[in-house]
């Protein structure tokens, strides 16, 4: 049994200070290759998965206005940071809606925006590595897509749109 | 004509081209990308008028942000309203005040003048939050800090010229009128003015490649600009309709 720090129930919700990586271990079990293939998805992570993932991201960006606009529009104001029950319950900073989106946004910036291509450190853009993909698998499945964050975002950025896109990208490279 | 005046003129033509071209490109991209799903955040308006009112509430009052966090709202709204007043005040450098339609330009001057202080206070408040609140610090990258530094520098250099050391605004207006008529005029060589204009050009250049895209972006946000009528009227994006047609074959 893991050590759980159960938040004490008080009259008003107390927003926890963030604790890095406490939920990094949590991820669903991967489906067996035979089941994935039966659904028309690749059975396991392929050789050129980065390329496939980026192509899928472009495909989704051109088909979903929400995805494209929400990748661009976030100003990191922090309004959503204390609105996600996954964050309030776990204190893992990557469960803040903006940080959850950023797992994907930082890759979008690296490959598809001027600032991210030429000044990655400045805008926090990163390459699409296996570590990033593992983070996606963990944290995009720690979102119930309840859309509470989109109620509070000044631009209505909906993390569910981002996490749905991320899951679709992961399906396409074989980690379902 | 000094090399300095010519370089600033070129800088501003370049910055304007990037700003207009970049925004045109991004807005066209947002416009052309279909929104296949009805995802208006409820409670959502069920009529077009309702959507216009909702968007106005978001853009003018930052309604969602108000629900979300009062401190961000106070500082953010203060900054944006001040910015608006200051931009309107700067019309005096671009228009012919003797014309009737610009009657409001002289009237807005005192408001724009003191908005310099509220703008700086707003930005300082936002920056303080970015540094002090652990969650906001976690999500900030260097560019987020630099953006605030840039805006504060623009506001302070402008306020310095108004309240501390006046610049030759008659010649500034001549320079800008010259830019508008493609007839370059000398720019006063006042360091404060040169800093101010250089930073403004920088802001114009980074506008379409940065998070400042939230300005056009909000108008295209499906959770805010959609009518909530999925049952009354079927919503079908072109690519979804194609898929459906293929299936029906």
Short mmCIF file of C-alpha atoms in Angstrom, two decimals:
data_model
loop_
_atom_site.label_atom_id
_atom_site.label_comp_id
_atom_site.label_asym_id
_atom_site.label_seq_id
_atom_site.Cartn_x
_atom_site.Cartn_y
_atom_site.Cartn_z
CA UNK A 1 0.00 0.00 0.00
CA UNK A 2 1.40 3.34 -1.04
CA UNK A 3 1.67 6.26 1.35
CA UNK A 4 -1.25 8.54 0.75
CA UNK A 5 -1.53 12.00 2.15
CA UNK A 6 -5.25 12.36 2.43
CA UNK A 7 -6.22 16.04 2.37
CA UNK A 8 -8.18 17.04 5.44
CA UNK A 9 -11.74 18.06 4.63
CA UNK A 10 -12.38 21.67 5.61
CA UNK A 11 -15.13 24.17 5.04
CA UNK A 12 -13.35 25.71 2.05
CA UNK A 13 -11.00 23.87 -0.28
CA UNK A 14 -7.36 24.46 0.48
CA UNK A 15 -5.20 24.63 -2.60
CA UNK A 16 -2.14 22.48 -1.97
CA UNK A 17 1.41 23.59 -2.70
CA UNK A 18 2.60 21.58 -5.66
CA UNK A 19 4.73 18.48 -5.18
CA UNK A 20 6.66 17.49 -8.30
CA UNK A 21 5.99 14.14 -9.87
CA UNK A 22 3.82 12.51 -7.18
CA UNK A 23 1.49 11.05 -9.81
CA UNK A 24 4.08 10.31 -12.51
CA UNK A 25 3.80 6.57 -11.78
CA UNK A 26 0.08 6.46 -12.48
CA UNK A 27 -0.95 5.25 -15.93
CA UNK A 28 -3.45 2.81 -17.36
CA UNK A 29 -2.43 -0.69 -18.43
CA UNK A 30 -1.59 -0.80 -22.11
CA UNK A 31 -3.89 -2.87 -24.30
CA UNK A 32 -2.38 -6.05 -25.76
CA UNK A 33 -1.11 -5.70 -29.36
CA UNK A 34 -3.73 -8.14 -30.65
CA UNK A 35 -6.56 -6.03 -29.23
CA UNK A 36 -5.07 -2.81 -30.55
CA UNK A 37 -4.60 -4.27 -34.02
CA UNK A 38 -8.16 -5.56 -34.06
CA UNK A 39 -9.27 -1.96 -33.56
CA UNK A 40 -7.13 -0.77 -36.45
CA UNK A 41 -4.36 0.72 -34.32
CA UNK A 42 -0.68 -0.26 -34.44
CA UNK A 43 0.07 -2.97 -31.87
CA UNK A 44 3.12 -1.34 -30.36
CA UNK A 45 5.30 1.76 -30.59
CA UNK A 46 6.72 1.85 -34.10
CA UNK A 47 10.20 2.84 -35.27
CA UNK A 48 9.28 6.29 -36.65
CA UNK A 49 6.69 7.14 -34.00
CA UNK A 50 7.81 10.77 -33.64
CA UNK A 51 7.08 11.43 -37.29
CA UNK A 52 3.73 9.66 -37.13
CA UNK A 53 2.79 11.58 -33.97
CA UNK A 54 3.68 14.95 -35.50
CA UNK A 55 1.76 14.13 -38.68
CA UNK A 56 -1.23 13.19 -36.55
CA UNK A 57 -0.91 16.46 -34.65
CA UNK A 58 -1.00 18.41 -37.92
CA UNK A 59 -3.97 16.38 -39.10
CA UNK A 60 -5.87 17.21 -35.90
CA UNK A 61 -4.83 20.88 -36.01
CA UNK A 62 -6.33 21.24 -39.46
CA UNK A 63 -9.56 19.44 -38.56
CA UNK A 64 -10.28 20.89 -35.10
CA UNK A 65 -10.34 24.65 -34.70
CA UNK A 66 -10.47 24.21 -30.93
CA UNK A 67 -7.15 22.33 -30.93
CA UNK A 68 -5.34 24.92 -33.06
CA UNK A 69 -6.71 27.96 -31.22
CA UNK A 70 -6.14 26.49 -27.77
CA UNK A 71 -2.55 25.59 -28.55
CA UNK A 72 -1.87 29.23 -29.48
CA UNK A 73 -4.02 31.25 -27.12
CA UNK A 74 -2.91 30.32 -23.59
CA UNK A 75 -1.17 33.19 -21.77
CA UNK A 76 -0.25 31.21 -18.63
CA UNK A 77 -2.29 33.53 -16.42
CA UNK A 78 -2.82 30.79 -13.84
CA UNK A 79 -6.61 31.09 -13.57
CA UNK A 80 -7.12 27.36 -14.13
CA UNK A 81 -4.29 26.14 -11.90
CA UNK A 82 -6.44 25.56 -8.82
CA UNK A 83 -9.59 24.42 -10.64
CA UNK A 84 -8.82 20.79 -11.46
CA UNK A 85 -9.89 18.17 -8.94
CA UNK A 86 -6.96 16.02 -10.03
CA UNK A 87 -4.62 18.81 -8.97
CA UNK A 88 -6.44 19.59 -5.74
CA UNK A 89 -6.46 15.92 -4.83
CA UNK A 90 -2.90 14.99 -5.82
CA UNK A 91 -0.86 18.24 -5.75
CA UNK A 92 1.03 17.03 -8.82
CA UNK A 93 1.74 20.23 -10.82
CA UNK A 94 1.26 18.41 -14.14
CA UNK A 95 -2.35 17.93 -13.10
CA UNK A 96 -2.96 21.66 -13.34
CA UNK A 97 -4.96 22.16 -16.56
CA UNK A 98 -2.44 24.56 -18.06
CA UNK A 99 0.48 22.25 -17.26
CA UNK A 100 -1.42 19.26 -18.64
CA UNK A 101 -1.97 21.16 -21.91
CA UNK A 102 1.62 22.29 -21.91
CA UNK A 103 2.85 18.70 -22.14
CA UNK A 104 1.52 18.84 -25.69
CA UNK A 105 1.84 22.56 -26.31
CA UNK A 106 5.59 22.52 -25.70
CA UNK A 107 5.95 19.92 -28.47
CA UNK A 108 3.66 21.89 -30.79
CA UNK A 109 5.81 24.94 -30.19
CA UNK A 110 9.04 23.08 -30.87
CA UNK A 111 7.99 21.78 -34.27
CA UNK A 112 5.35 24.18 -35.56
CA UNK A 113 6.05 27.71 -34.28
CA UNK A 114 8.81 30.19 -35.11
CA UNK A 115 9.64 30.89 -31.46
CA UNK A 116 9.85 27.20 -30.55
CA UNK A 117 11.94 26.27 -33.61
CA UNK A 118 14.57 28.95 -33.08
CA UNK A 119 14.33 29.82 -29.36
CA UNK A 120 13.07 26.63 -27.68
CA UNK A 121 14.50 27.44 -24.22
CA UNK A 122 12.90 30.86 -24.23
CA UNK A 123 9.36 29.59 -24.72
CA UNK A 124 9.81 26.24 -22.98
CA UNK A 125 9.57 24.16 -26.15
CA UNK A 126 10.96 20.59 -26.08
CA UNK A 127 11.64 17.77 -28.51
CA UNK A 128 9.22 14.88 -28.68
CA UNK A 129 11.13 12.25 -26.73
CA UNK A 130 10.11 8.96 -25.14
CA UNK A 131 10.03 10.72 -21.75
CA UNK A 132 7.55 13.26 -23.09
CA UNK A 133 5.45 10.47 -24.54
CA UNK A 134 5.46 8.67 -21.18
CA UNK A 135 4.32 11.88 -19.51
CA UNK A 136 1.51 12.11 -22.03
CA UNK A 137 0.45 8.55 -21.34
CA UNK A 138 0.42 9.18 -17.63
CA UNK A 139 -1.12 12.65 -17.39
CA UNK A 140 -3.52 12.67 -20.34
CA UNK A 141 -5.18 9.68 -18.75
CA UNK A 142 -5.43 11.53 -15.44
CA UNK A 143 -8.03 13.85 -16.92
CA UNK A 144 -11.71 13.00 -16.73
CA UNK A 145 -12.49 15.61 -19.41
CA UNK A 146 -15.00 17.25 -17.10
CA UNK A 147 -14.18 20.64 -18.66
CA UNK A 148 -14.32 22.52 -15.39
CA UNK A 149 -11.15 24.38 -16.41
CA UNK A 150 -12.84 25.66 -19.57
CA UNK A 151 -15.49 27.36 -17.44
CA UNK A 152 -12.82 29.43 -15.74
CA UNK A 153 -10.39 30.08 -18.59
CA UNK A 154 -10.66 33.65 -19.87
CA UNK A 155 -10.45 32.24 -23.43
CA UNK A 156 -12.51 29.15 -22.72
CA UNK A 157 -9.53 26.86 -23.37
CA UNK A 158 -10.87 23.36 -22.93
CA UNK A 159 -8.30 20.86 -21.66
CA UNK A 160 -10.60 18.04 -22.77
CA UNK A 161 -10.03 19.06 -26.40
CA UNK A 162 -6.28 18.86 -25.83
CA UNK A 163 -6.33 15.58 -23.92
CA UNK A 164 -8.64 14.00 -26.52
CA UNK A 165 -6.21 15.04 -29.24
CA UNK A 166 -3.27 13.70 -27.20
CA UNK A 167 -5.02 10.36 -26.74
CA UNK A 168 -5.73 10.17 -30.45
CA UNK A 169 -2.09 10.88 -31.21
CA UNK A 170 -1.04 8.16 -28.76
CA UNK A 171 -3.48 5.71 -30.37
CA UNK A 172 -1.93 6.41 -33.75
CA UNK A 173 1.59 5.54 -32.59
CA UNK A 174 0.56 2.36 -30.84
CA UNK A 175 0.25 3.15 -27.15
CA UNK A 176 -3.39 2.61 -26.51
CA UNK B 1 18.10 62.64 -43.36
CA UNK B 2 20.00 60.87 -40.59
CA UNK B 3 20.67 57.17 -40.78
CA UNK B 4 18.80 56.83 -37.50
CA UNK B 5 15.54 58.23 -38.89
CA UNK B 6 15.80 55.99 -41.91
CA UNK B 7 16.50 52.88 -39.82
CA UNK B 8 13.53 53.60 -37.56
CA UNK B 9 11.33 54.15 -40.59
CA UNK B 10 12.44 50.82 -42.06
CA UNK B 11 11.97 49.14 -38.67
CA UNK B 12 8.38 50.36 -38.46
CA UNK B 13 7.53 49.34 -42.02
CA UNK B 14 8.99 45.91 -41.28
CA UNK B 15 7.16 45.61 -37.93
CA UNK B 16 3.86 46.67 -39.47
CA UNK B 17 4.26 44.15 -42.28
CA UNK B 18 4.95 41.33 -39.79
CA UNK B 19 2.08 42.36 -37.52
CA UNK B 20 -0.51 42.71 -40.28
CA UNK B 21 0.73 39.77 -42.37
CA UNK B 22 1.16 37.50 -39.35
CA UNK B 23 -2.24 38.30 -37.90
CA UNK B 24 -3.85 37.88 -41.31
CA UNK B 25 -2.23 34.45 -41.63
CA UNK B 26 -3.28 33.30 -38.15
CA UNK B 27 -6.82 34.64 -38.41
CA UNK B 28 -7.26 32.98 -41.79
CA UNK B 29 -5.97 29.74 -40.30
CA UNK B 30 -8.47 29.93 -37.40
CA UNK B 31 -11.25 30.94 -39.77
CA UNK B 32 -10.69 28.07 -42.20
CA UNK B 33 -10.27 25.32 -39.63
CA UNK B 34 -13.65 23.69 -39.06
CA UNK B 35 -15.06 23.25 -35.55
CA UNK B 36 -16.64 19.80 -35.87
CA UNK B 37 -18.15 19.52 -32.40
CA UNK B 38 -20.61 21.62 -30.42
CA UNK B 39 -18.64 22.27 -27.27
CA UNK B 40 -20.05 25.55 -25.92
CA UNK B 41 -19.33 25.64 -22.19
CA UNK B 42 -22.69 25.54 -20.42
CA UNK B 43 -24.69 27.45 -19.40
CA UNK B 44 -24.43 28.69 -22.97
CA UNK B 45 -26.59 31.05 -25.01
CA UNK B 46 -29.08 29.43 -27.38
CA UNK B 47 -29.29 32.35 -29.84
CA UNK B 48 -26.84 34.29 -31.99
CA UNK B 49 -27.58 37.48 -30.02
CA UNK B 50 -26.82 35.59 -26.86
CA UNK B 51 -23.45 34.55 -28.26
CA UNK B 52 -22.62 38.14 -29.16
CA UNK B 53 -23.50 39.24 -25.64
CA UNK B 54 -21.48 36.43 -24.11
CA UNK B 55 -18.46 37.29 -26.22
CA UNK B 56 -18.84 40.98 -25.34
CA UNK B 57 -18.95 40.07 -21.65
CA UNK B 58 -15.77 38.04 -22.05
CA UNK B 59 -13.86 40.58 -24.11
CA UNK B 60 -14.95 43.75 -22.31
CA UNK B 61 -15.33 42.54 -18.72
CA UNK B 62 -13.27 39.30 -18.69
CA UNK B 63 -16.29 37.56 -17.14
CA UNK B 64 -14.77 34.07 -16.91
CA UNK B 65 -11.61 35.39 -15.36
CA UNK B 66 -13.69 37.27 -12.80
CA UNK B 67 -15.34 34.00 -11.75
CA UNK B 68 -11.97 32.36 -11.66
CA UNK B 69 -9.58 34.54 -9.72
CA UNK B 70 -10.14 38.05 -8.44
CA UNK B 71 -6.48 39.06 -8.26
CA UNK B 72 -5.68 38.09 -11.83
CA UNK B 73 -8.88 39.79 -12.89
CA UNK B 74 -8.12 43.08 -11.10
CA UNK B 75 -4.58 43.33 -12.44
CA UNK B 76 -5.30 41.93 -15.89
CA UNK B 77 -8.38 44.05 -16.48
CA UNK B 78 -6.66 47.16 -15.15
CA UNK B 79 -3.78 46.58 -17.54
CA UNK B 80 -5.98 45.95 -20.60
CA UNK B 81 -8.29 48.94 -20.03
CA UNK B 82 -5.28 51.19 -19.47
CA UNK B 83 -3.71 49.84 -22.64
CA UNK B 84 -6.88 50.65 -24.57
CA UNK B 85 -6.98 54.21 -23.23
CA UNK B 86 -3.30 54.69 -24.01
CA UNK B 87 -3.64 53.36 -27.55
CA UNK B 88 -6.60 55.69 -28.13
CA UNK B 89 -4.57 58.58 -26.76
CA UNK B 90 -1.80 57.79 -29.24
CA UNK B 91 -4.23 58.40 -32.10
CA UNK B 92 -3.17 62.02 -31.87
CA UNK B 93 0.05 61.09 -33.63
CA UNK B 94 -1.77 59.43 -36.50
CA UNK B 95 -4.83 61.50 -37.33
CA UNK B 96 -5.73 65.00 -38.39
CA UNK B 97 -7.29 66.50 -35.25
CA UNK B 98 -9.10 69.18 -37.21
CA UNK B 99 -11.38 66.59 -38.76
CA UNK B 100 -14.77 66.12 -37.04
CA UNK B 101 -14.64 62.33 -36.69
CA UNK B 102 -11.61 62.60 -34.43
CA UNK B 103 -13.32 64.94 -31.96
CA UNK B 104 -12.82 62.36 -29.19
CA UNK B 105 -9.04 62.31 -29.52
CA UNK B 106 -8.48 65.53 -27.50
CA UNK B 107 -11.14 64.44 -24.99
CA UNK B 108 -9.42 61.15 -24.19
CA UNK B 109 -5.99 62.72 -23.59
CA UNK B 110 -6.16 63.11 -19.78
CA UNK B 111 -7.52 59.56 -19.35
CA UNK B 112 -4.79 58.09 -21.50
CA UNK B 113 -2.22 60.16 -19.67
CA UNK B 114 -2.95 58.79 -16.20
CA UNK B 115 -3.67 55.30 -17.53
CA UNK B 116 0.13 54.99 -17.68
CA UNK B 117 0.14 54.48 -13.91
CA UNK B 118 -2.70 51.96 -13.79
CA UNK B 119 -1.07 50.08 -16.64
CA UNK B 120 2.21 49.82 -14.76
CA UNK B 121 0.44 48.82 -11.53
CA UNK B 122 -1.54 46.14 -13.39
CA UNK B 123 1.56 44.70 -15.02
CA UNK B 124 3.52 44.83 -11.77
CA UNK B 125 0.68 42.96 -10.05
CA UNK B 126 0.65 40.25 -12.70
CA UNK B 127 4.42 39.91 -12.51
CA UNK B 128 4.32 39.69 -8.72
CA UNK B 129 1.83 36.83 -8.97
CA UNK B 130 4.02 35.10 -11.52
CA UNK B 131 6.91 35.21 -9.08
CA UNK B 132 5.15 34.65 -5.75
CA UNK B 133 2.38 32.14 -6.46
CA UNK B 134 4.06 28.74 -6.68
CA UNK B 135 1.63 27.33 -9.24
CA UNK B 136 1.97 30.30 -11.58
CA UNK B 137 5.75 30.25 -11.16
CA UNK B 138 5.73 26.58 -12.17
CA UNK B 139 3.92 27.26 -15.46
CA UNK B 140 5.97 30.36 -16.41
CA UNK B 141 8.69 30.14 -19.02
CA UNK B 142 11.32 32.88 -19.59
CA UNK B 143 9.21 34.34 -22.41
CA UNK B 144 6.32 34.98 -20.00
CA UNK B 145 8.59 37.10 -17.80
CA UNK B 146 10.15 38.85 -20.79
CA UNK B 147 6.73 39.76 -22.15
CA UNK B 148 5.89 41.53 -18.88
CA UNK B 149 9.31 43.20 -18.85
CA UNK B 150 8.75 44.43 -22.40
CA UNK B 151 5.31 45.86 -21.61
CA UNK B 152 6.50 47.52 -18.41
CA UNK B 153 9.45 49.04 -20.26
CA UNK B 154 7.17 50.42 -22.96
CA UNK B 155 4.81 51.87 -20.36
CA UNK B 156 7.62 53.36 -18.24
CA UNK B 157 9.52 54.90 -21.14
CA UNK B 158 6.27 56.42 -22.36
CA UNK B 159 5.36 57.74 -18.92
CA UNK B 160 8.88 59.17 -18.53
CA UNK B 161 8.37 61.21 -21.67
CA UNK B 162 5.08 62.51 -20.36
CA UNK B 163 5.94 63.17 -16.74
CA UNK B 164 9.73 63.59 -16.51
CA UNK B 165 11.47 64.60 -19.68
CA UNK B 166 9.31 65.76 -22.56
CA UNK B 167 10.19 64.77 -26.06
CA UNK B 168 9.57 66.88 -29.17
CA UNK B 169 6.13 65.51 -30.02
CA UNK B 170 5.57 67.91 -32.90
CA UNK B 171 8.46 66.28 -34.72
CA UNK B 172 7.30 62.84 -33.61
CA UNK B 173 3.99 63.54 -35.29
CA UNK B 174 5.79 64.81 -38.39
CA UNK B 175 7.83 61.58 -38.46
CA UNK B 176 4.73 59.39 -38.16
CA UNK B 177 2.78 61.41 -40.74
CA UNK B 178 5.81 60.97 -42.98
CA UNK B 179 5.67 57.19 -42.46
CA UNK B 180 2.00 57.16 -43.41
CA UNK B 181 2.62 59.10 -46.61
CA UNK B 182 5.89 57.30 -47.48
CA UNK B 183 7.83 60.52 -47.11
CA UNK B 184 10.35 59.95 -44.32
CA UNK B 185 10.84 62.89 -41.93
CA UNK B 186 13.57 63.31 -39.28
CA UNK B 187 12.93 61.61 -35.94
CA UNK B 188 13.99 63.53 -32.77
CA UNK B 189 17.10 61.84 -31.36
CA UNK B 190 15.84 61.55 -27.82
CA UNK B 191 17.06 58.34 -26.13
CA UNK B 192 13.76 57.79 -24.29
CA UNK B 193 11.79 58.12 -27.49
CA UNK B 194 14.14 55.79 -29.35
CA UNK B 195 13.83 53.17 -26.60
CA UNK B 196 10.05 53.55 -26.53
CA UNK B 197 9.66 53.21 -30.31
CA UNK B 198 12.17 50.36 -30.54
CA UNK B 199 10.30 48.36 -27.90
CA UNK B 200 6.93 49.05 -29.52
CA UNK B 201 8.28 47.77 -32.84
CA UNK B 202 9.55 44.66 -31.01
CA UNK B 203 6.09 44.13 -29.55
CA UNK B 204 4.52 44.44 -33.00
CA UNK B 205 6.95 41.90 -34.43
CA UNK B 206 6.43 39.27 -31.73
CA UNK B 207 2.65 39.74 -31.62
CA UNK B 208 1.74 37.12 -34.25
CA UNK B 209 4.31 34.57 -33.04
CA UNK B 210 3.59 34.65 -29.32
CA UNK B 211 0.89 34.18 -26.73
CA UNK B 212 -0.42 37.61 -27.70
CA UNK B 213 -2.46 35.57 -30.17
CA UNK B 214 -4.97 35.28 -27.34
CA UNK B 215 -6.40 38.55 -28.71
CA UNK B 216 -7.72 37.15 -32.00
CA UNK B 217 -7.91 33.66 -30.48
CA UNK B 218 -10.74 34.36 -28.06
CA UNK B 219 -13.11 35.23 -30.92
CA UNK B 220 -12.50 31.79 -32.41
CA UNK B 221 -12.81 29.82 -29.18
CA UNK B 222 -15.55 27.23 -29.81
CA UNK B 223 -16.44 26.98 -26.11
CA UNK B 224 -17.31 30.68 -26.14
CA UNK B 225 -18.57 31.49 -29.64
CA UNK B 226 -20.97 28.62 -30.31
CA UNK B 227 -24.74 28.67 -30.07
CA UNK B 228 -25.90 25.86 -27.81
CA UNK B 229 -28.47 24.27 -30.16
CA UNK B 230 -27.19 20.80 -31.07
CA UNK B 231 -30.64 19.24 -30.82
CA UNK B 232 -32.52 21.91 -32.72
CA UNK B 233 -30.05 22.11 -35.59
CA UNK B 234 -27.62 19.43 -36.65
CA UNK B 235 -24.02 20.59 -36.59
CA UNK B 236 -21.86 18.95 -39.24
CA UNK B 237 -18.34 19.96 -40.27
CA UNK B 238 -17.42 19.50 -43.95
CA UNK B 239 -14.97 16.67 -43.24
CA UNK B 240 -17.45 14.91 -41.01
CA UNK B 241 -20.09 15.19 -43.72
CA UNK B 242 -17.68 13.59 -46.18
CA UNK B 243 -17.09 10.68 -43.81
CA UNK B 244 -20.82 10.28 -43.43
CA UNK B 245 -21.38 10.33 -47.19
CA UNK B 246 -18.71 7.66 -47.65
CA UNK B 247 -20.35 5.49 -45.04
CA UNK B 248 -23.75 5.83 -46.71
CA UNK B 249 -22.37 4.53 -50.01
#
